[in-house]
PDB file of C-alpha atoms in Angstrom:
ATOM      1  CA  SER R   1     -98.096  71.608  18.270  1.00  0.00           C
ATOM      2  CA  GLN R   2     -96.311  69.503  20.847  1.00  0.00           C
ATOM      3  CA  PHE R   3     -99.446  68.416  22.730  1.00  0.00           C
ATOM      4  CA  LEU R   4    -102.172  65.939  21.808  1.00  0.00           C
ATOM      5  CA  ARG R   5    -105.671  67.336  21.889  1.00  0.00           C
ATOM      6  CA  SER R   6    -108.391  65.510  23.772  1.00  0.00           C
ATOM      7  CA  ASP R   7    -111.245  67.563  22.298  1.00  0.00           C
ATOM      8  CA  ALA R   8    -110.513  66.810  18.618  1.00  0.00           C
ATOM      9  CA  ALA R   9    -109.007  64.112  16.415  1.00  0.00           C
ATOM     10  CA  ASP R  10    -105.242  64.216  16.638  1.00  0.00           C
ATOM     11  CA  THR R  11    -102.228  62.135  15.621  1.00  0.00           C
ATOM     12  CA  SER R  12     -99.042  61.174  17.390  1.00  0.00           C
ATOM     13  CA  THR R  13     -95.930  60.157  15.495  1.00  0.00           C
ATOM     14  CA  GLY R  14     -94.209  58.779  18.587  1.00  0.00           C
ATOM     15  CA  GLU R  15     -95.030  56.016  21.032  1.00  0.00           C
ATOM     16  CA  ILE R  16     -97.533  56.802  23.778  1.00  0.00           C
ATOM     17  CA  LEU R  17     -97.402  54.800  27.002  1.00  0.00           C
ATOM     18  CA  PHE R  18    -100.552  54.429  29.095  1.00  0.00           C
ATOM     19  CA  ASP R  19     -99.311  53.166  32.452  1.00  0.00           C
ATOM     20  CA  ALA R  20    -102.797  52.633  33.909  1.00  0.00           C
ATOM     21  CA  GLY R  21    -104.458  51.047  30.856  1.00  0.00           C
ATOM     22  CA  PHE R  22    -106.785  52.759  28.444  1.00  0.00           C
ATOM     23  CA  LYS R  23    -110.459  52.938  27.543  1.00  0.00           C
ATOM     24  CA  SER R  24    -111.539  52.392  24.004  1.00  0.00           C
ATOM     25  CA  ASP R  25    -115.066  52.342  22.677  1.00  0.00           C
ATOM     26  CA  SER R  26    -115.836  49.781  19.994  1.00  0.00           C
ATOM     27  CA  ILE R  27    -116.297  50.878  16.415  1.00  0.00           C
ATOM     28  CA  LEU R  28    -119.688  49.817  15.062  1.00  0.00           C
ATOM     29  CA  LEU R  29    -119.655  48.123  11.656  1.00  0.00           C
ATOM     30  CA  SER R  30    -123.155  47.726  10.240  1.00  0.00           C
ATOM     31  CA  GLY R  31    -124.293  46.265   6.912  1.00  0.00           C
ATOM     32  CA  ALA R  32    -122.018  45.322   4.018  1.00  0.00           C
ATOM     33  CA  GLN R  33    -118.306  45.651   4.857  1.00  0.00           C
ATOM     34  CA  ASN R  34    -115.007  44.965   3.156  1.00  0.00           C
ATOM     35  CA  PHE R  35    -113.193  43.156   5.982  1.00  0.00           C
ATOM     36  CA  ASP R  36    -110.068  43.048   3.808  1.00  0.00           C
ATOM     37  CA  ASN R  37    -109.786  46.825   4.274  1.00  0.00           C
ATOM     38  CA  ILE R  38    -110.085  46.716   8.075  1.00  0.00           C
ATOM     39  CA  SER R  39    -106.483  46.729   9.236  1.00  0.00           C
ATOM     40  CA  ARG R  40    -106.608  49.509  11.833  1.00  0.00           C
ATOM     41  CA  SER R  41    -106.009  48.146  15.326  1.00  0.00           C
ATOM     42  CA  GLY R  42    -109.093  48.348  17.467  1.00  0.00           C
ATOM     43  CA  PHE R  43    -112.257  46.785  18.807  1.00  0.00           C
ATOM     44  CA  TYR R  44    -115.240  46.372  16.503  1.00  0.00           C
ATOM     45  CA  ASN R  45    -118.901  45.443  16.984  1.00  0.00           C
ATOM     46  CA  LEU R  46    -120.345  43.619  13.981  1.00  0.00           C
ATOM     47  CA  TYR R  47    -124.012  44.215  13.277  1.00  0.00           C
ATOM     48  CA  ASN R  48    -125.646  42.404  10.357  1.00  0.00           C
ATOM     49  CA  THR R  49    -122.365  42.348   8.397  1.00  0.00           C
ATOM     50  CA  ASN R  50    -122.656  38.959   6.676  1.00  0.00           C
ATOM     51  CA  VAL R  51    -124.846  40.296   3.876  1.00  0.00           C
ATOM     52  CA  ALA R  52    -124.632  40.655   0.099  1.00  0.00           C
ATOM     53  CA  GLY R  53    -121.813  43.022  -0.744  1.00  0.00           C
ATOM     54  CA  SER R  54    -119.624  42.064   2.216  1.00  0.00           C
ATOM     55  CA  THR R  55    -116.090  40.896   1.405  1.00  0.00           C
ATOM     56  CA  GLY R  56    -113.929  38.753   3.684  1.00  0.00           C
ATOM     57  CA  SER R  57    -116.629  38.383   6.349  1.00  0.00           C
ATOM     58  CA  PRO R  58    -115.996  35.891   9.163  1.00  0.00           C
ATOM     59  CA  GLY R  59    -119.273  34.251   8.120  1.00  0.00           C
ATOM     60  CA  PHE R  60    -121.784  35.354  10.754  1.00  0.00           C
ATOM     61  CA  ASP R  61    -124.127  38.313  11.173  1.00  0.00           C
ATOM     62  CA  TYR R  62    -123.484  39.592  14.699  1.00  0.00           C
ATOM     63  CA  GLY R  63    -120.473  39.593  16.985  1.00  0.00           C
ATOM     64  CA  THR R  64    -117.266  41.325  17.953  1.00  0.00           C
ATOM     65  CA  MET R  65    -113.857  41.575  16.350  1.00  0.00           C
ATOM     66  CA  ILE R  66    -110.398  42.567  17.538  1.00  0.00           C
ATOM     67  CA  VAL R  67    -107.929  43.802  14.954  1.00  0.00           C
ATOM     68  CA  VAL R  68    -104.199  44.081  15.477  1.00  0.00           C
ATOM     69  CA  GLY R  69    -103.240  45.799  12.337  1.00  0.00           C
ATOM     70  CA  GLY R  70    -100.959  47.494  10.012  1.00  0.00           C
ATOM     71  CA  ASN R  71     -99.755  51.004   9.875  1.00  0.00           C
ATOM     72  CA  LYS R  72    -101.276  53.841   7.872  1.00  0.00           C
ATOM     73  CA  GLN R  73     -99.692  52.532   4.681  1.00  0.00           C
ATOM     74  CA  ASN R  74    -101.234  49.060   5.305  1.00  0.00           C
ATOM     75  CA  SER R  75     -97.836  47.456   4.755  1.00  0.00           C
ATOM     76  CA  SER R  76     -97.308  45.277   7.783  1.00  0.00           C
ATOM     77  CA  PHE R  77     -98.695  42.090   9.277  1.00  0.00           C
ATOM     78  CA  GLY R  78    -102.302  41.998  10.418  1.00  0.00           C
ATOM     79  CA  LEU R  79    -104.547  39.853  12.604  1.00  0.00           C
ATOM     80  CA  GLN R  80    -108.326  39.702  12.920  1.00  0.00           C
ATOM     81  CA  ILE R  81    -110.075  37.677  15.652  1.00  0.00           C
ATOM     82  CA  ALA R  82    -113.874  37.492  15.530  1.00  0.00           C
ATOM     83  CA  HIS R  83    -116.408  36.031  17.968  1.00  0.00           C
ATOM     84  CA  GLU R  84    -119.971  35.144  17.001  1.00  0.00           C
ATOM     85  CA  ARG R  85    -122.496  36.715  19.373  1.00  0.00           C
ATOM     86  CA  THR R  86    -125.217  34.078  18.954  1.00  0.00           C
ATOM     87  CA  GLY R  87    -122.979  31.001  19.154  1.00  0.00           C
ATOM     88  CA  SER R  88    -119.646  29.728  20.283  1.00  0.00           C
ATOM     89  CA  GLY R  89    -117.902  30.396  16.980  1.00  0.00           C
ATOM     90  CA  MET R  90    -114.479  32.009  17.254  1.00  0.00           C
ATOM     91  CA  TYR R  91    -112.462  32.708  14.113  1.00  0.00           C
ATOM     92  CA  VAL R  92    -109.019  34.054  13.251  1.00  0.00           C
ATOM     93  CA  ARG R  93    -107.162  35.111  10.119  1.00  0.00           C
ATOM     94  CA  GLY R  94    -103.956  36.924   9.298  1.00  0.00           C
ATOM     95  CA  MET R  95    -102.533  39.238   6.653  1.00  0.00           C
ATOM     96  CA  ASN R  96     -99.137  38.834   5.037  1.00  0.00           C
ATOM     97  CA  ASP R  97     -96.407  41.440   5.408  1.00  0.00           C
ATOM     98  CA  SER R  98     -97.020  43.101   2.060  1.00  0.00           C
ATOM     99  CA  GLY R  99    -100.475  44.128   3.251  1.00  0.00           C
ATOM    100  CA  ALA R 100    -102.020  42.683   0.118  1.00  0.00           C
ATOM    101  CA  THR R 101    -103.512  39.370   1.193  1.00  0.00           C
ATOM    102  CA  TRP R 102    -105.799  38.432   4.041  1.00  0.00           C
ATOM    103  CA  TYR R 103    -105.912  34.665   4.410  1.00  0.00           C
ATOM    104  CA  ALA R 104    -109.121  32.668   4.888  1.00  0.00           C
ATOM    105  CA  TRP R 105    -110.840  32.573   8.268  1.00  0.00           C
ATOM    106  CA  ASP R 106    -110.014  29.540  10.442  1.00  0.00           C
ATOM    107  CA  GLU R 107    -112.243  28.405  13.271  1.00  0.00           C
ATOM    108  CA  ILE R 108    -110.667  28.232  16.716  1.00  0.00           C
ATOM    109  CA  TRP R 109    -111.685  24.937  18.350  1.00  0.00           C
ATOM    110  CA  ASN R 110    -112.781  25.155  21.956  1.00  0.00           C
ATOM    111  CA  SER R 111    -114.900  23.319  24.529  1.00  0.00           C
ATOM    112  CA  GLY R 112    -118.018  25.027  23.170  1.00  0.00           C
ATOM    113  CA  ASN R 113    -117.758  23.822  19.587  1.00  0.00           C
ATOM    114  CA  ASP R 114    -115.954  20.475  19.604  1.00  0.00           C
ATOM    115  CA  GLY R 115    -117.619  17.064  19.759  1.00  0.00           C
ATOM    116  CA  ALA R 116    -119.969  15.110  17.513  1.00  0.00           C
ATOM    117  CA  GLY R 117    -120.853  16.901  14.293  1.00  0.00           C
ATOM    118  CA  SER R 118    -118.233  19.621  14.787  1.00  0.00           C
ATOM    119  CA  GLY R 119    -116.029  18.585  11.881  1.00  0.00           C
ATOM    120  CA  LEU R 120    -113.078  18.096  14.224  1.00  0.00           C
ATOM    121  CA  ASP R 121    -111.961  14.469  13.980  1.00  0.00           C
ATOM    122  CA  ALA R 122    -109.730  14.453  17.061  1.00  0.00           C
ATOM    123  CA  ASP R 123    -111.135  11.077  18.129  1.00  0.00           C
ATOM    124  CA  LEU R 124    -110.540   9.507  14.701  1.00  0.00           C
ATOM    125  CA  LEU R 125    -107.433   8.210  12.950  1.00  0.00           C
ATOM    126  CA  ASP R 126    -107.599   8.744   9.210  1.00  0.00           C
ATOM    127  CA  GLY R 127    -111.371   9.151   9.586  1.00  0.00           C
ATOM    128  CA  GLN R 128    -111.828   5.787  11.353  1.00  0.00           C
ATOM    129  CA  GLN R 129    -112.810   4.881  14.908  1.00  0.00           C
ATOM    130  CA  GLY R 130    -110.290   2.847  16.933  1.00  0.00           C
ATOM    131  CA  SER R 131    -112.330  -0.363  16.560  1.00  0.00           C
ATOM    132  CA  TYR R 132    -111.565  -0.277  12.820  1.00  0.00           C
ATOM    133  CA  TYR R 133    -107.926  -1.165  13.487  1.00  0.00           C
ATOM    134  CA  VAL R 134    -106.436  -4.477  14.624  1.00  0.00           C
ATOM    135  CA  ASN R 135    -105.355  -4.500  18.255  1.00  0.00           C
ATOM    136  CA  THR R 136    -101.967  -6.216  18.327  1.00  0.00           C
ATOM    137  CA  ALA R 137    -101.835  -6.393  22.131  1.00  0.00           C
ATOM    138  CA  THR R 138    -104.787  -8.776  22.584  1.00  0.00           C
ATOM    139  CA  ALA R 139    -106.458 -11.714  20.821  1.00  0.00           C
ATOM    140  CA  GLN R 140    -108.887 -10.486  18.205  1.00  0.00           C
ATOM    141  CA  SER R 141    -111.029 -12.072  15.493  1.00  0.00           C
ATOM    142  CA  ILE R 142    -110.533 -10.507  12.090  1.00  0.00           C
ATOM    143  CA  ALA R 143    -113.419 -10.896   9.658  1.00  0.00           C
ATOM    144  CA  GLY R 144    -113.081 -10.822   5.892  1.00  0.00           C
ATOM    145  CA  ALA R 145    -110.306 -11.802   3.539  1.00  0.00           C
ATOM    146  CA  LYS R 146    -106.987 -10.026   4.064  1.00  0.00           C
ATOM    147  CA  THR R 147    -104.420  -9.700   1.313  1.00  0.00           C
ATOM    148  CA  PHE R 148    -100.733  -9.224   2.015  1.00  0.00           C
ATOM    149  CA  THR R 149     -98.788  -7.394  -0.671  1.00  0.00           C
ATOM    150  CA  THR R 150     -95.459  -8.566   0.743  1.00  0.00           C
ATOM    151  CA  THR R 151     -94.339 -11.790   2.398  1.00  0.00           C
ATOM    152  CA  PRO R 152     -96.024 -12.091   5.803  1.00  0.00           C
ATOM    153  CA  ILE R 153     -93.675 -12.334   8.740  1.00  0.00           C
ATOM    154  CA  SER R 154     -94.541 -14.510  11.718  1.00  0.00           C
ATOM    155  CA  VAL R 155     -92.958 -16.662  14.376  1.00  0.00           C
ATOM    156  CA  THR R 156     -91.562 -19.794  12.682  1.00  0.00           C
ATOM    157  CA  ARG R 157     -93.377 -22.879  13.971  1.00  0.00           C
ATOM    158  CA  SER R 158     -92.076 -26.427  13.829  1.00  0.00           C
ATOM    159  CA  THR R 159     -93.399 -28.762  11.092  1.00  0.00           C
ATOM    160  CA  ALA R 160     -95.029 -30.923  13.764  1.00  0.00           C
ATOM    161  CA  ASP R 161     -97.102 -28.034  15.123  1.00  0.00           C
ATOM    162  CA  ASN R 162    -100.738 -28.268  13.949  1.00  0.00           C
ATOM    163  CA  SER R 163    -101.799 -24.900  15.414  1.00  0.00           C
ATOM    164  CA  THR R 164    -103.772 -22.293  13.518  1.00  0.00           C
ATOM    165  CA  TYR R 165    -100.954 -19.743  13.602  1.00  0.00           C
ATOM    166  CA  LEU R 166     -99.898 -18.235  10.283  1.00  0.00           C
ATOM    167  CA  ALA R 167     -97.043 -20.285   8.887  1.00  0.00           C
ATOM    168  CA  THR R 168     -94.125 -18.947   6.942  1.00  0.00           C
ATOM    169  CA  THR R 169     -93.755 -20.149   3.364  1.00  0.00           C
ATOM    170  CA  ALA R 170     -91.235 -22.748   4.561  1.00  0.00           C
ATOM    171  CA  PHE R 171     -94.082 -24.735   6.198  1.00  0.00           C
ATOM    172  CA  VAL R 172     -96.878 -24.323   3.671  1.00  0.00           C
ATOM    173  CA  LYS R 173     -97.630 -27.711   2.137  1.00  0.00           C
ATOM    174  CA  ASN R 174     -98.607 -28.025  -1.498  1.00  0.00           C
ATOM    175  CA  GLN R 175    -101.492 -30.453  -1.936  1.00  0.00           C
TER     176      GLN R 175
END
């Protein structure tokens, strides 16, 4: 037939344009699920889905998920975005273009889950606070022995200067 039915399940092979938006009820997923098989575009409510037997779960029990997915043959790119109902967790993962591999879930960092204890080290450099590093713009005391693996470079001082500046090897006196 050339018309889509509204009173029964039907399929369209062409593009359908909804100029005024559309209404879509969420699909309820309850209990053990294989999230790797959920590639159909849509809105999903997750109810107690992080249980034994679940595969590819975003790692929480209750929430919502949006899927932008592949075609009927499951052979295109895919995207799953999941939000935890009882927290601020938001997660995303994608599927490659062969439709065979969903990648691991990654947490989306936001103002609700960053900060101390979050695992995000945005305020650290190589895992260290700023006070760990020498400030070259101001005078600073440096505790502990420091070893240079190459020749240190400094301003060359005159031999008559008795300051505590680091001298180049030209002015180090053997005793």
